Amino acid sequence: MDLCLIDKTVELLIAADHAIVLTGAGISTESGVPDFRSPGGIWERYDPTMFFIERFLAEPEEVWRCLLDMHRSSEFSLWDAQPNKGHMTLAYLEKIGLIKTVITQNVDNLHQKAGSGNVIEFHGNMLFVRCLECRKTYGYEYVLRELEESFPPHCECGGLLKPDAVFFGEAIPQDALRTSFREADDCDLMLVIGTSAQVEPAASLPRIAKGMNSHIRGFGGIPLSKPRCHVIEINWEPTPLTGQVSDFLIQGKAGEVLHTIEQKIREKYA
Ligand SMILES: [Zn+2]
């Protein structure tokens, strides 16, 4: 961990008028949240087609059996995971007014559990379920109670319940898209944490923040007239953003890097 870059980040956070954060799976690995794609991840044990919306609509019983198996599994305990120092730091920075918004690609609810209030979720939230008819949401306590009556679980209105995460083949929620693009356009500092941001729509955000044309990839695109914005990466390894889009990369575990940033800020604010 480069302490000069930590100091620089603290300086920029304090100076920023509108700092925002983009997070991905890398911030949650220290909470033991299973990765989907890597070796030993969820896709090695569960059939990925279970998370296609067509499959869910065609065979909800089958998909719900898989979901309940995941829910009961101690190995893939998305539901029991607790926020780590990284999530806690972001909640603290929001509380003292140094960051405005967290945009996340994660579905694990850990930013909210840590106390972040302004969270935009691109891919929904696996800890809740939503009625496909009336859109009402429920926690899993309701699902487990409901299962004693009917399977697959249904809403009070009779509609089928589906996990509130975005399945393959489903659109990213429009309001999340709109708000996050506006945030990227308005921000003067963006922290990109635990993600290489290669998959849309997250891929566009650091480029929009930098005033680069979001659809031109590779060498960054055309700078538009946007006020100067810093993009800082906190990632375990360099990514395609490094040296192309981000100002600099702080290499390390997200939780440790963020905790060090928090300590430095607490010293200044003490
Ligand atoms: Zn309903």
Coordinates of C-alpha atoms and ligand atoms in Angstrom, one line a residue:
M1 CA 0.0 0.0 0.0
D2 CA 1.5 3.3 -1.1
L3 CA 1.1 5.8 1.8
C4 CA 1.9 8.8 -0.4
L5 CA -1.1 7.9 -2.6
I6 CA -3.2 7.4 0.6
D7 CA -2.3 10.9 1.7
K8 CA -3.1 12.3 -1.8
T9 CA -6.5 10.5 -1.7
V10 CA -7.3 12.0 1.7
E11 CA -6.4 15.5 0.4
L12 CA -8.6 15.0 -2.7
L13 CA -11.5 13.7 -0.6
I14 CA -11.4 16.7 1.7
A15 CA -11.1 19.1 -1.2
A16 CA -13.9 17.5 -3.3
D17 CA -17.3 19.1 -3.6
H18 CA -19.0 16.0 -5.0
A19 CA -17.2 12.7 -4.4
I20 CA -18.8 9.4 -5.4
V21 CA -17.8 5.8 -5.3
L22 CA -18.2 2.9 -7.6
T23 CA -17.8 -0.6 -6.1
G24 CA -17.6 -4.1 -7.3
A25 CA -17.1 -7.7 -6.0
G26 CA -13.6 -6.9 -4.7
I27 CA -14.9 -4.8 -1.8
S28 CA -16.9 -7.8 -0.5
T29 CA -14.4 -10.6 -0.8
E30 CA -13.1 -9.7 2.7
S31 CA -16.6 -10.3 4.0
G32 CA -16.5 -13.8 2.5
V33 CA -19.1 -13.1 -0.1
P34 CA -18.7 -15.7 -2.8
D35 CA -17.6 -14.6 -6.2
F36 CA -19.7 -15.8 -9.1
R37 CA -17.1 -16.3 -11.8
S38 CA -13.8 -17.2 -10.2
P39 CA -12.6 -20.8 -9.5
G40 CA -14.6 -22.2 -6.6
G41 CA -17.3 -19.5 -7.2
I42 CA -21.0 -19.9 -7.4
W43 CA -21.0 -20.9 -11.1
E44 CA -19.0 -24.0 -10.4
R45 CA -21.6 -25.3 -8.0
Y46 CA -24.8 -23.9 -9.5
D47 CA -26.1 -23.9 -13.0
P48 CA -25.8 -20.2 -14.3
T49 CA -29.0 -20.7 -16.3
M50 CA -30.9 -20.7 -13.0
F51 CA -30.3 -16.9 -13.1
F52 CA -31.8 -16.3 -16.5
I53 CA -35.1 -14.6 -16.4
E54 CA -36.6 -17.0 -19.1
R55 CA -35.7 -20.0 -16.9
F56 CA -37.2 -18.4 -13.8
L57 CA -40.5 -17.6 -15.6
A58 CA -40.6 -21.1 -17.2
E59 CA -39.6 -23.1 -14.2
P60 CA -39.9 -21.0 -11.0
E61 CA -40.1 -24.1 -8.8
E62 CA -36.8 -25.4 -10.1
V63 CA -35.0 -22.0 -9.7
W64 CA -36.5 -21.5 -6.2
R65 CA -35.2 -24.9 -5.2
C66 CA -31.7 -23.8 -6.2
L67 CA -32.1 -20.4 -4.4
L68 CA -33.2 -22.1 -1.2
D69 CA -30.3 -24.5 -1.4
M70 CA -28.0 -21.4 -1.7
H71 CA -29.8 -19.7 1.2
R72 CA -29.3 -22.8 3.5
S73 CA -25.7 -23.4 2.4
S74 CA -23.1 -22.3 4.9
E75 CA -20.5 -22.1 2.1
F76 CA -22.4 -19.5 0.1
S77 CA -23.9 -17.4 2.9
L78 CA -24.7 -14.3 1.1
W79 CA -27.5 -13.7 3.5
D80 CA -25.3 -13.9 6.7
A81 CA -22.3 -11.9 5.3
Q82 CA -21.3 -8.9 7.4
P83 CA -19.8 -5.6 6.1
N84 CA -16.0 -5.3 6.4
K85 CA -13.8 -2.2 7.1
G86 CA -14.2 -1.1 3.5
H87 CA -17.9 -0.9 3.7
M88 CA -17.7 0.8 7.2
T89 CA -15.3 3.4 5.9
L90 CA -17.6 4.4 3.0
A91 CA -20.5 4.7 5.4
Y92 CA -18.4 6.9 7.7
L93 CA -17.3 9.1 4.8
E94 CA -20.9 9.6 3.8
K95 CA -21.8 10.4 7.4
I96 CA -19.2 13.2 7.6
G97 CA -20.2 14.5 4.2
L98 CA -17.1 13.6 2.3
I99 CA -18.9 11.3 -0.2
K100 CA -22.3 11.7 -1.6
T101 CA -23.2 8.4 -3.3
V102 CA -22.1 4.8 -3.6
I103 CA -22.9 3.1 -6.9
T104 CA -22.5 -0.7 -6.6
Q105 CA -22.5 -3.7 -8.9
N106 CA -22.9 -6.0 -5.9
V107 CA -26.2 -7.6 -4.8
D108 CA -25.1 -8.4 -1.2
N109 CA -26.7 -5.4 0.7
L110 CA -23.4 -4.9 2.6
H111 CA -23.2 -1.1 2.0
Q112 CA -26.7 -0.7 3.5
K113 CA -25.8 -3.0 6.4
A114 CA -22.7 -0.8 7.1
G115 CA -24.9 2.3 7.2
S116 CA -24.5 3.9 3.8
G117 CA -27.7 5.7 3.0
N118 CA -27.4 6.8 -0.6
V119 CA -26.7 3.5 -2.5
I120 CA -27.5 3.0 -6.2
E121 CA -27.7 -0.7 -7.1
F122 CA -27.1 -1.6 -10.7
H123 CA -28.0 -5.3 -10.2
G124 CA -30.6 -5.1 -7.5
N125 CA -30.3 -6.9 -4.2
M126 CA -30.2 -10.6 -3.5
L127 CA -31.4 -10.2 0.1
F128 CA -34.9 -9.2 -0.9
V129 CA -37.6 -10.6 -3.1
R130 CA -40.1 -8.7 -5.2
C131 CA -43.5 -9.5 -6.4
L132 CA -43.7 -9.8 -10.2
E133 CA -47.3 -8.4 -10.1
C134 CA -47.5 -5.5 -7.6
R135 CA -43.7 -4.9 -7.1
K136 CA -43.9 -5.2 -3.3
T137 CA -40.6 -6.3 -1.7
Y138 CA -40.1 -8.7 1.2
G139 CA -37.3 -10.1 3.2
Y140 CA -36.5 -13.8 3.4
E141 CA -38.3 -14.2 6.8
Y142 CA -41.5 -13.7 4.8
V143 CA -40.3 -16.1 2.1
L144 CA -39.5 -18.8 4.7
R145 CA -42.9 -18.4 6.4
E146 CA -44.7 -18.4 3.0
L147 CA -43.0 -21.6 2.0
E148 CA -45.0 -23.4 4.7
E149 CA -48.1 -22.5 2.8
S150 CA -47.0 -22.6 -0.9
F151 CA -44.1 -23.4 -3.1
P152 CA -42.8 -21.4 -5.0
P153 CA -43.4 -18.4 -2.7
H154 CA -46.1 -15.9 -3.6
C155 CA -46.9 -12.3 -2.6
E156 CA -50.0 -11.4 -0.5
C157 CA -51.5 -10.3 -3.8
G158 CA -51.0 -13.8 -5.3
G159 CA -48.2 -12.8 -7.6
L160 CA -45.0 -14.8 -7.9
L161 CA -42.0 -13.7 -5.9
K162 CA -38.6 -13.3 -7.5
P163 CA -35.2 -12.4 -5.9
D164 CA -34.8 -8.6 -6.3
A165 CA -31.5 -9.1 -8.1
V166 CA -31.3 -8.4 -11.8
F167 CA -31.3 -11.8 -13.6
F168 CA -29.6 -12.4 -17.0
G169 CA -31.9 -11.1 -19.7
E170 CA -33.4 -8.5 -17.4
A171 CA -32.8 -4.8 -17.9
I172 CA -30.8 -2.7 -15.4
P173 CA -33.3 -0.6 -13.4
Q174 CA -33.8 2.6 -15.4
D175 CA -33.7 4.9 -12.3
A176 CA -30.4 3.4 -11.2
L177 CA -29.0 4.0 -14.7
R178 CA -30.2 7.6 -14.9
T179 CA -29.1 8.6 -11.4
S180 CA -25.6 7.0 -11.7
F181 CA -24.9 8.6 -15.1
R182 CA -25.9 12.0 -13.6
E183 CA -23.7 11.4 -10.6
A184 CA -20.8 10.5 -12.8
D185 CA -21.3 13.7 -14.8
D186 CA -21.6 15.8 -11.6
C187 CA -18.8 14.4 -9.6
D188 CA -15.4 15.9 -9.2
L189 CA -13.9 12.8 -7.6
M190 CA -14.7 9.1 -8.2
L191 CA -13.2 6.3 -6.2
V192 CA -13.4 3.0 -8.1
I193 CA -13.1 0.1 -5.6
G194 CA -12.8 -3.6 -6.2
T195 CA -13.8 -3.6 -9.8
S196 CA -12.1 -3.3 -13.2
A197 CA -15.3 -1.7 -14.4
Q198 CA -15.2 -3.6 -17.7
V199 CA -18.9 -4.5 -17.9
E200 CA -21.5 -1.9 -18.8
P201 CA -23.1 0.1 -17.5
A202 CA -20.3 0.4 -14.8
A203 CA -17.7 0.6 -17.6
S204 CA -19.0 4.0 -18.8
L205 CA -19.0 5.7 -15.4
P206 CA -15.3 6.4 -14.9
R207 CA -15.1 7.7 -18.4
I208 CA -18.1 9.9 -18.0
A209 CA -16.5 11.2 -14.8
K210 CA -13.3 12.0 -16.7
G211 CA -15.3 13.8 -19.4
M212 CA -14.3 11.1 -21.9
N213 CA -16.8 9.9 -24.5
S214 CA -18.2 6.8 -22.9
H215 CA -18.7 4.7 -26.0
I216 CA -15.1 5.1 -27.3
R217 CA -13.0 2.6 -25.5
G218 CA -9.3 1.7 -25.4
F219 CA -7.4 5.0 -25.3
G220 CA -10.0 6.9 -23.5
G221 CA -12.0 8.8 -26.1
I222 CA -12.6 12.4 -26.6
P223 CA -12.4 14.8 -23.6
L224 CA -15.6 16.8 -23.4
S225 CA -16.0 20.1 -21.5
K226 CA -16.4 18.8 -18.0
P227 CA -14.8 20.3 -15.0
R228 CA -11.6 18.5 -13.8
C229 CA -12.4 15.2 -12.1
H230 CA -10.1 12.8 -10.3
V231 CA -10.6 9.1 -10.7
I232 CA -8.8 7.0 -8.1
E233 CA -8.7 3.2 -8.2
I234 CA -8.4 1.0 -5.2
N235 CA -7.8 -2.5 -6.6
W236 CA -5.8 -5.6 -5.9
E237 CA -4.2 -5.5 -9.4
P238 CA -3.9 -3.0 -12.2
T239 CA -7.0 -3.0 -14.5
P240 CA -7.6 -1.6 -18.0
L241 CA -8.5 1.7 -16.2
T242 CA -5.0 2.0 -14.8
G243 CA -3.0 4.6 -16.6
Q244 CA -5.8 5.1 -19.2
V245 CA -8.7 6.5 -17.2
S246 CA -7.7 6.6 -13.5
D247 CA -5.3 9.2 -12.1
F248 CA -3.6 6.5 -10.0
L249 CA -4.1 3.1 -8.5
I250 CA -3.7 2.2 -4.8
Q251 CA -2.9 -1.4 -5.0
G252 CA -4.1 -3.5 -2.0
K253 CA -7.0 -5.1 -0.3
A254 CA -10.0 -2.7 -0.4
G255 CA -10.8 -3.0 3.3
E256 CA -7.2 -2.3 4.4
V257 CA -6.7 0.6 2.1
L258 CA -10.0 2.2 3.0
H259 CA -9.4 1.7 6.7
T260 CA -6.1 3.5 6.4
I261 CA -7.8 6.4 4.6
E262 CA -10.4 6.5 7.4
Q263 CA -7.7 6.6 10.1
K264 CA -5.9 9.5 8.4
I265 CA -9.2 11.4 8.0
R266 CA -10.1 10.8 11.7
E267 CA -6.7 12.3 12.7
K268 CA -7.5 15.4 10.7
Y269 CA -11.0 15.7 12.0
A270 CA -10.2 14.9 15.6
Ligands
ZN1 ZN -47.9 -8.7 -5.2

